[in-house]
Short mmCIF file of N, CA and C in Angstrom, two decimals:
data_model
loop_
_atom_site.label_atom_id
_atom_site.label_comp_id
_atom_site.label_asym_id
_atom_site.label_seq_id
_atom_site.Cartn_x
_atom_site.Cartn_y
_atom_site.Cartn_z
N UNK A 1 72.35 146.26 133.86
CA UNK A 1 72.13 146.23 135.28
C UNK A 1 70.82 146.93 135.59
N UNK A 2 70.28 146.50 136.30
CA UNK A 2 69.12 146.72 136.90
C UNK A 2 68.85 148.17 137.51
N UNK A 3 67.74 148.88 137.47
CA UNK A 3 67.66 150.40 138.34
C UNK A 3 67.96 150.17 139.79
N UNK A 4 67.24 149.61 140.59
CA UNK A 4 67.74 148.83 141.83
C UNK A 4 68.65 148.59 141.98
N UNK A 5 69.74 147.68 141.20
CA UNK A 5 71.11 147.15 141.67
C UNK A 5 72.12 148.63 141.78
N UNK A 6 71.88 149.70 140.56
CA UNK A 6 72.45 150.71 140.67
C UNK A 6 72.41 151.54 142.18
N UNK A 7 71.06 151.51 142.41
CA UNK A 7 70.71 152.22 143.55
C UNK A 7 71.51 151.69 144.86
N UNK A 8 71.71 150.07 144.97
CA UNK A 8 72.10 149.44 145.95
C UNK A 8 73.91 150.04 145.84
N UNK A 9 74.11 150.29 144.94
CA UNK A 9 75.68 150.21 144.71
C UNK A 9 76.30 151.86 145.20
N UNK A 10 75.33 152.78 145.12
CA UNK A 10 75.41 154.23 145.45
C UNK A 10 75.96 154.95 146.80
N UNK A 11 76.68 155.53 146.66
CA UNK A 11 77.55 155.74 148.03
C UNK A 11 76.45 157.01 148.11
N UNK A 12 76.14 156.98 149.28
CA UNK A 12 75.27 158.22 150.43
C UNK A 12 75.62 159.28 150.95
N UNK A 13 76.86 158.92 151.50
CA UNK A 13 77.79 159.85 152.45
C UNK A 13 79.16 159.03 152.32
N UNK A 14 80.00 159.45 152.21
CA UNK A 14 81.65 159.17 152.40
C UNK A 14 83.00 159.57 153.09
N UNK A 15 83.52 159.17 153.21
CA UNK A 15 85.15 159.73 154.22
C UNK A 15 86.00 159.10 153.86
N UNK A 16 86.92 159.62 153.60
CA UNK A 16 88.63 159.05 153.48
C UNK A 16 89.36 159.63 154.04
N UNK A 17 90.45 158.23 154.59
CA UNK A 17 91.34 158.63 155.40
C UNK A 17 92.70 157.96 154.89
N UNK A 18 93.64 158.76 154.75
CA UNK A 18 94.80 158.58 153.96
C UNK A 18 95.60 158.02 155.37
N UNK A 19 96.38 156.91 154.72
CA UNK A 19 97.21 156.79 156.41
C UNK A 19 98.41 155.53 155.56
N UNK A 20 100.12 156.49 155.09
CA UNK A 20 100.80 155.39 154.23
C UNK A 20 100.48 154.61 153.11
N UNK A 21 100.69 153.78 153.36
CA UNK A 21 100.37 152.67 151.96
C UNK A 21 98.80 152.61 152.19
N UNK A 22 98.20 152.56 153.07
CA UNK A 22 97.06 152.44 153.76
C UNK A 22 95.76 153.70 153.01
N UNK A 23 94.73 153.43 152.48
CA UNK A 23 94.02 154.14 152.61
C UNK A 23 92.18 153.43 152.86
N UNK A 24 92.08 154.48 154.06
CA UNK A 24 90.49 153.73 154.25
C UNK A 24 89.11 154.71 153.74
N UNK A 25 88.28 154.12 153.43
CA UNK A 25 86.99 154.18 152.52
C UNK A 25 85.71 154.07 153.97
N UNK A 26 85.50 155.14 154.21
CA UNK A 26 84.20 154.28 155.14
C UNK A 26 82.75 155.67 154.21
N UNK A 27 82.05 154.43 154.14
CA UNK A 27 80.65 154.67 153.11
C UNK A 27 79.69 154.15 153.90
N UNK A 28 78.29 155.35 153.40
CA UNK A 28 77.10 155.22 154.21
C UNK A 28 76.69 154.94 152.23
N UNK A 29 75.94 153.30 152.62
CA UNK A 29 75.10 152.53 151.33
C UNK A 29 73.83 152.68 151.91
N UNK A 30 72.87 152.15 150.43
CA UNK A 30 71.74 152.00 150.55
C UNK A 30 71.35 150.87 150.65
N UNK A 31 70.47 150.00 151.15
CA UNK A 31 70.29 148.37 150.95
C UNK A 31 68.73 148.63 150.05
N UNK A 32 68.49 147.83 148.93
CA UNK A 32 67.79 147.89 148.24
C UNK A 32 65.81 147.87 148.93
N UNK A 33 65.49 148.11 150.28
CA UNK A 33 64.76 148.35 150.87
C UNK A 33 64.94 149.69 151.58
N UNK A 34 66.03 150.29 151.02
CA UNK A 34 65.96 151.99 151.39
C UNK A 34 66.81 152.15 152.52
N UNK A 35 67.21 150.99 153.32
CA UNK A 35 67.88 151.13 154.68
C UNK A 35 69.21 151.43 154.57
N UNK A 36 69.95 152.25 155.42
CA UNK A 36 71.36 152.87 155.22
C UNK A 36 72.04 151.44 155.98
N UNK A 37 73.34 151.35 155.36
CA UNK A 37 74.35 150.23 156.35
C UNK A 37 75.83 151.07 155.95
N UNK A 38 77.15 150.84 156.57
CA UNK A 38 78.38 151.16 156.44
C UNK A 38 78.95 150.29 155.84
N UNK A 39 80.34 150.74 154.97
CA UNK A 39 81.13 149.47 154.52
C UNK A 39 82.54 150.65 154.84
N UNK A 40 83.26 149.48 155.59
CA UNK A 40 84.41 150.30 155.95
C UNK A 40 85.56 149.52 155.18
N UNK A 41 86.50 150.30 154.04
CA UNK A 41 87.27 149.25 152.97
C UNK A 41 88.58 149.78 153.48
N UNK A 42 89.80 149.19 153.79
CA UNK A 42 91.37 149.16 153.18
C UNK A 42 91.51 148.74 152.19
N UNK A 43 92.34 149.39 151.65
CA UNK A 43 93.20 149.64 150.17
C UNK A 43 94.62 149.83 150.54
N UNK A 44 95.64 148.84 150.04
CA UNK A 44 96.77 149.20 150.24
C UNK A 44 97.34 148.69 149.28
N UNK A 45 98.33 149.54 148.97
CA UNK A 45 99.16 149.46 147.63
C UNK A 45 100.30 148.82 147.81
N UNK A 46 100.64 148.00 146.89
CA UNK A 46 101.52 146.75 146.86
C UNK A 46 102.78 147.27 145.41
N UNK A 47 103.72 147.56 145.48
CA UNK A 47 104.53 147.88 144.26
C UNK A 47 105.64 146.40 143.98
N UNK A 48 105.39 146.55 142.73
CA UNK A 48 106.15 144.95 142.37
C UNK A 48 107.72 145.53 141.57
N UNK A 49 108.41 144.37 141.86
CA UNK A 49 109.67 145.04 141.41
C UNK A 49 110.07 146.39 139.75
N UNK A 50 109.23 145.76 139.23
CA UNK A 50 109.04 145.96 138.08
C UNK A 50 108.68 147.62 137.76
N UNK A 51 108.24 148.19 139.14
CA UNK A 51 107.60 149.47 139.15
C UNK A 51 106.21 149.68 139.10
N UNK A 52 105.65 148.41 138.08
CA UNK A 52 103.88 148.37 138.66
C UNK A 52 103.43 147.91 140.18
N UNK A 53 102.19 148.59 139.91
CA UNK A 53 101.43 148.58 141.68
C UNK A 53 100.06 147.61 141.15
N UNK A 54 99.58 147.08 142.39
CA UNK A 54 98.37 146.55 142.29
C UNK A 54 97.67 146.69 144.15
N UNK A 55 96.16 146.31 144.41
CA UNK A 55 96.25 147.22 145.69
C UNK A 55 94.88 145.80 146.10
N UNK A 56 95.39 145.31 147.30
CA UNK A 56 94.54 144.78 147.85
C UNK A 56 93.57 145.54 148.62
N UNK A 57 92.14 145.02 149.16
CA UNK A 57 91.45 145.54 149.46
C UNK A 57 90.55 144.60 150.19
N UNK A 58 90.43 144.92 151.67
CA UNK A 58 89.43 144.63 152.03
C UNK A 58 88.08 145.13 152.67
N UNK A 59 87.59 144.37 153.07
CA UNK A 59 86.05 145.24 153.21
C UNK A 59 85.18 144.79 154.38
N UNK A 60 84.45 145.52 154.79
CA UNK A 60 83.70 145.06 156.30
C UNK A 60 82.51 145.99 156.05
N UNK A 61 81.12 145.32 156.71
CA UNK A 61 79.66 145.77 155.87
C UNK A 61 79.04 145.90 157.37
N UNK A 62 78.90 147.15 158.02
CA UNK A 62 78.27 146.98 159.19
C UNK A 62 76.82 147.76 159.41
N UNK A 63 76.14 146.47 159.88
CA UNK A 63 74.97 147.13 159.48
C UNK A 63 74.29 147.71 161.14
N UNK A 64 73.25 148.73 161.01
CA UNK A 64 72.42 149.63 162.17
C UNK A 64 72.76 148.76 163.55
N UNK A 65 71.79 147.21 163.59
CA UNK A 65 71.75 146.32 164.41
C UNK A 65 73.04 146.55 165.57
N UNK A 66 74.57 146.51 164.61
CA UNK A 66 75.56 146.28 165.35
C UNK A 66 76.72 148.02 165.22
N UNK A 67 75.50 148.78 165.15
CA UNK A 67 76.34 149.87 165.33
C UNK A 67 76.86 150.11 166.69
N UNK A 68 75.72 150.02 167.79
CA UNK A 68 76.23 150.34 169.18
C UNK A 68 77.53 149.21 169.70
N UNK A 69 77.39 148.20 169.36
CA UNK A 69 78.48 147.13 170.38
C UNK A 69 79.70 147.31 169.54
N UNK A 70 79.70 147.40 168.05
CA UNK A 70 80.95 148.11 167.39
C UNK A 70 81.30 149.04 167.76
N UNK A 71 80.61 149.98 168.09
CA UNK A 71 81.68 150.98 168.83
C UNK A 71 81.70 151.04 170.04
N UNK A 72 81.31 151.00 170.94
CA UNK A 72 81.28 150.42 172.41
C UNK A 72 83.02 149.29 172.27
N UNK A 73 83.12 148.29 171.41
CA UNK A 73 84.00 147.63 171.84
C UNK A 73 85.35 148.48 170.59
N UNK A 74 85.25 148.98 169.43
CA UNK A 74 86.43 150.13 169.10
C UNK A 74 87.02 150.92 170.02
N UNK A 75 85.48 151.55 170.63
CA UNK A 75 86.59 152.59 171.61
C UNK A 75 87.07 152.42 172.87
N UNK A 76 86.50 150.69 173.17
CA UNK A 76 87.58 149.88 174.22
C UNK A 76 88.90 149.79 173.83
N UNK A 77 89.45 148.74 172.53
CA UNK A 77 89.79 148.82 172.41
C UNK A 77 91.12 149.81 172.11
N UNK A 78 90.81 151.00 171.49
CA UNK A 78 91.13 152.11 171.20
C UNK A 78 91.90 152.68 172.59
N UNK A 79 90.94 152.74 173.56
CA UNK A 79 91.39 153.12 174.60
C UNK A 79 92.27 152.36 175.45
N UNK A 80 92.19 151.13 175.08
CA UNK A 80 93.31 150.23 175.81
C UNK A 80 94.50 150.26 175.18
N UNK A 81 94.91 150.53 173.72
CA UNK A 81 96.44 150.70 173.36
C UNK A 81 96.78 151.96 173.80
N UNK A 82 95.91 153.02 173.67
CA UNK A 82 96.44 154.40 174.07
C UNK A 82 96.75 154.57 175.47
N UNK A 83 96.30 153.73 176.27
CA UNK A 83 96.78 153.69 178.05
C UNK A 83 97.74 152.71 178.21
N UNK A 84 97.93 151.77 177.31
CA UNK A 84 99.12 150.88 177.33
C UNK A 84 100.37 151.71 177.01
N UNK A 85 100.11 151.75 175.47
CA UNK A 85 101.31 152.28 174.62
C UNK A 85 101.53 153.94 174.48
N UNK A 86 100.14 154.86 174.86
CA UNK A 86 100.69 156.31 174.64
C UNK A 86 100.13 156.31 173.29
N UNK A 87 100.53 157.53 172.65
CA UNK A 87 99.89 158.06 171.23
C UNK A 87 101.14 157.57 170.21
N UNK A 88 102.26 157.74 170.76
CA UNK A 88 103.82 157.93 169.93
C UNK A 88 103.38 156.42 169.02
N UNK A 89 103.93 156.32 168.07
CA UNK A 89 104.35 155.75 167.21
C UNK A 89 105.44 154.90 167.46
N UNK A 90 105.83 153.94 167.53
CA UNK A 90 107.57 153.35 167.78
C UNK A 90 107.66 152.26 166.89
N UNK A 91 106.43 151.78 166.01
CA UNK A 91 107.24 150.78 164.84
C UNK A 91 108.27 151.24 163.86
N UNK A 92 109.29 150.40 163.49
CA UNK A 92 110.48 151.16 162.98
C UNK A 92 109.67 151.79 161.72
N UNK A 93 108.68 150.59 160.93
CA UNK A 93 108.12 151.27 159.67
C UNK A 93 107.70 152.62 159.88
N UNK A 94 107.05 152.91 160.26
CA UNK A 94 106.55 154.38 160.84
C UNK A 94 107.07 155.66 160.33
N UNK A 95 108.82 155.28 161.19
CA UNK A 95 109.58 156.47 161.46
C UNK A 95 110.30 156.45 160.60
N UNK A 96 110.12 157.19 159.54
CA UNK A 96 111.26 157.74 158.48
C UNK A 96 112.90 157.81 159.10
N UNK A 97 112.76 158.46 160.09
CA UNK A 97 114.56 159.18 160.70
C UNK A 97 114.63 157.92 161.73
N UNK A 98 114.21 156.62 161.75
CA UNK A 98 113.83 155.94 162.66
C UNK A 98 115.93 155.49 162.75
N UNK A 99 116.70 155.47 163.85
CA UNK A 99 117.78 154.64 163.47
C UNK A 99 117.82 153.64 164.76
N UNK A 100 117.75 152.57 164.65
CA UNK A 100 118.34 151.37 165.55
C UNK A 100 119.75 151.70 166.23
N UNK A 101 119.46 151.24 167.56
CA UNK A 101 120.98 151.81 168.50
C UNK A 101 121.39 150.09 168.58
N UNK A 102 122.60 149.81 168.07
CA UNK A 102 123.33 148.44 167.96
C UNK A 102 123.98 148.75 169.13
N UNK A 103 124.76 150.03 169.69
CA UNK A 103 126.07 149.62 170.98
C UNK A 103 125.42 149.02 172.18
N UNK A 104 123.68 149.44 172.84
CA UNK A 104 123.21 148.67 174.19
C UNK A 104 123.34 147.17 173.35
N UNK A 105 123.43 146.38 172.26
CA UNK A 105 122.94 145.22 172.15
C UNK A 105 124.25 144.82 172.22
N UNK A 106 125.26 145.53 171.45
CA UNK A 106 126.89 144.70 171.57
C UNK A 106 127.50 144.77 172.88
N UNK A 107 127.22 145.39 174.04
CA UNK A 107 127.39 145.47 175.09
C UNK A 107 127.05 143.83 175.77
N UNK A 108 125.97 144.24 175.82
CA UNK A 108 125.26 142.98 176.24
C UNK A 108 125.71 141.93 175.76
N UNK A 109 125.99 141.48 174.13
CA UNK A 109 126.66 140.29 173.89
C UNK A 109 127.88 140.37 174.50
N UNK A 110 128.64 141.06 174.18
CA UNK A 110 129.80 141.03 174.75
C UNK A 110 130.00 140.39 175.95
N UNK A 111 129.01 140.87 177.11
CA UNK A 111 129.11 140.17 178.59
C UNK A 111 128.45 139.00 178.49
N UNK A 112 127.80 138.69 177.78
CA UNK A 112 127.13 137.03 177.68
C UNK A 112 127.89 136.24 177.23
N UNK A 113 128.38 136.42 175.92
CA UNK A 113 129.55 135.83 174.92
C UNK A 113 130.69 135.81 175.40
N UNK A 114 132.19 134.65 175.50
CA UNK A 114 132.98 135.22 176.23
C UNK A 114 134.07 135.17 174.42
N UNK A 115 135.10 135.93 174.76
CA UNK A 115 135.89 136.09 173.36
C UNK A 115 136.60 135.33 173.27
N UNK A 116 136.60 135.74 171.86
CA UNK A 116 136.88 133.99 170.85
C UNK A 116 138.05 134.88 170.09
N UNK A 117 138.97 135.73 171.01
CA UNK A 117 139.73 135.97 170.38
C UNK A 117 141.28 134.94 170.60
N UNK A 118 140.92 134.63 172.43
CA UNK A 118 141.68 133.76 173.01
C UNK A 118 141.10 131.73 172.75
N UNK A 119 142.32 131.17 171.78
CA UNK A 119 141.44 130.20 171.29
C UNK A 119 142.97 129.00 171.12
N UNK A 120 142.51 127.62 170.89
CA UNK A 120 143.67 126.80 171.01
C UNK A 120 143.82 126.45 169.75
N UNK A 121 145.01 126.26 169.18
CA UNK A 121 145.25 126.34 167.72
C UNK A 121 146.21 124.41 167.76
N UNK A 122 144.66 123.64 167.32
CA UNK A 122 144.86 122.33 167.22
C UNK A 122 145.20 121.41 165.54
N UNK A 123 146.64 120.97 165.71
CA UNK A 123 146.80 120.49 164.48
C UNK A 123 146.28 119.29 164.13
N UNK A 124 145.40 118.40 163.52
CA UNK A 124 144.51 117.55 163.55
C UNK A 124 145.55 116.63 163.21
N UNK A 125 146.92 116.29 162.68
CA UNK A 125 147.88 115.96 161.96
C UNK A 125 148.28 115.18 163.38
N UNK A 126 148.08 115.72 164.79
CA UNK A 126 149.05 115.53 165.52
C UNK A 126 148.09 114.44 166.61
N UNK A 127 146.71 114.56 166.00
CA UNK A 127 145.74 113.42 166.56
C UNK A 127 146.17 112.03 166.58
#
């Protein structure tokens, strides 16, 4: 490999952020004309029955040009789930102690559904 290609491949500055199966990579690169760009990677780990893991990964390369409207529209975004939804967490994955309440839902069937305990007992014999 080339002195250059090495150089292009060289992480500058780095951060990781651990988050579950989830872990993100955001890197300040060099572009082989000296210019800095970001590559922001997920990595998430996949375990197969077997007990081995293997870890997909993807990747996003953002360069100077589109630093301002990338974040201009992140921390729209950003700011629109947190005024929607709040900070809390509520996917069941999430919550370890997470438990589902079944009695509001059997309630509810109950009054929709009518019971099938009262039922006509037809001998097909007598058709």
């Amino acid at each position: 490999m080339r002195e250059n290609d090495m150089l292009e491949k060289e992480e500058i500055f780095s951060k990781v952020l651990r988050a579950g199966r989830r872990t993100y990579f955001f890197d300040v690169r060099s572009t082989k004309a000296d210019d800095y760009y970001i590559t922001i990677t997920e990595s998430k780990k996949f375990t197969e029955e077997d007990g081995s893991f293997h870890f997909k990964k993807h990747k996003i390369y953002l360069y100077k040009e589109d630093f301002a409207a990338f974040a201009e529209i992140l921390n729209d975004m950003t700011s629109y789930v947190l005024n929607h939804k709040g900070e809390e967490v509520i996917s069941e994955r999430h919550q370890k102690d997470f438990k589902k309440e079944y009695a509001t839902e059997k309630i509810m069937a109950d009054e929709i559904l009518p019971q099938t305990s009262s039922f006509t007992d037809i001998d097909f014999d007598d058709i």
